[in-house]
Amino acid sequence: MRLYDFARLHSSKVILGERIARAMGLVEGSQVYTTMFRYERDGVSGYEIVASSFGPENYRQICQATFHMTDSPGSCAQVSKFLADRNIDILNSVSISMIGNVTMVWKMLVDLSYYGEVAQLREEFDTLKKQKNLALANVDAMEISVSNISDRYTKGIASGSAVKVKAIRTKQKTASKIHHGSLPLSSELMANMEDVKDGALVMMVADTDAYVLSLSFLPADTKLAEFEICIPDKPGAVYSITNVLGRANVNMLSLSTRVLVFYERMTIRIVADVTQQKGGTMALMNDLSGKLSELDGHYELLSFKEMKV
């Protein structure tokens, strides 16, 4: 799952929207570590700042664990005690009842820095289960593996593509703090970003799989539009829409699709940079409606709005 939002860069600060801040745990007073990357392809370059509540040294022993339990009082307590007795810290986590009063799942990041190795923990758990130890009576199974979430923070994106990625080294290693809902960017980070000025449009993407927030920068005069289109649920329908938009010089920033009626209809929601589209957003909306009517099948523009940031 990914969440995105837009903001403006003001006085080296970026205001985080409540939805994206809560999803990432970047709330008032949170400490934030940042790393920076420069991307280049075919002579075009851009910068990304990756923000995380985990520092570089914290990633070393972070693992991903999933516990399967009975949905009954005390189950979460048994898991918590099993980990606490071994000096294992629970970090970001979420538990959810799958079937009421039957089964639930608890997914979490855990820190094994003061414990040892994953194999050792797995062996201890299996031994207790074979012994039918009452301490884990409500816990059915544990899945655990070393986390690779540090890759996003240390290596950036675009792995395996033609994009050149360069990590920008900075001297400042201390964490910043979220203050009044804003993420401050250090003067060192700002100095390294060529052509990024005050007032620049900031696209924020929350990568909930890696627990990082990505910040990329667009020119201050960028024009955004968001629209939703009903399309047939058939092969080639998404191509028809993306082809129409590409020919109209519309640069898509986000695209999501959802099936409404299987094999009948679905929706496609798009957030796009329409700066290069001649005639403005109203002309684009009219042009898009006309192009949709020419396609084979039921295509309908459900909503269209210009996004003000």
Coordinates of C-alpha atoms in Angstrom, one line a residue, residues 66-71 75 79 103-105 125-126 129 135-143:
T66 CA 4.2 -12.4 11.9
F67 CA 2.4 -14.2 14.8
H68 CA -0.7 -16.3 14.2
M69 CA -2.9 -16.5 17.3
T70 CA -6.3 -17.4 18.6
D71 CA -8.7 -14.4 18.7
S75 CA -3.1 -13.8 23.0
V79 CA 3.4 -12.8 22.2
T103 CA -8.0 -16.4 14.7
M104 CA -6.0 -13.2 14.4
V105 CA -2.6 -12.0 13.0
F125 CA 9.7 -20.9 19.6
D126 CA 9.5 -24.3 18.0
K129 CA 5.4 -25.3 20.9
A135 CA 3.1 -19.6 27.9
L136 CA 2.3 -19.9 24.1
A137 CA -1.1 -21.7 24.4
N138 CA -2.9 -19.0 22.4
V139 CA -0.1 -18.6 19.8
D140 CA -0.2 -21.0 16.8
A141 CA 2.8 -20.0 14.7
M142 CA 5.6 -17.5 14.2
E143 CA 7.1 -16.4 10.9

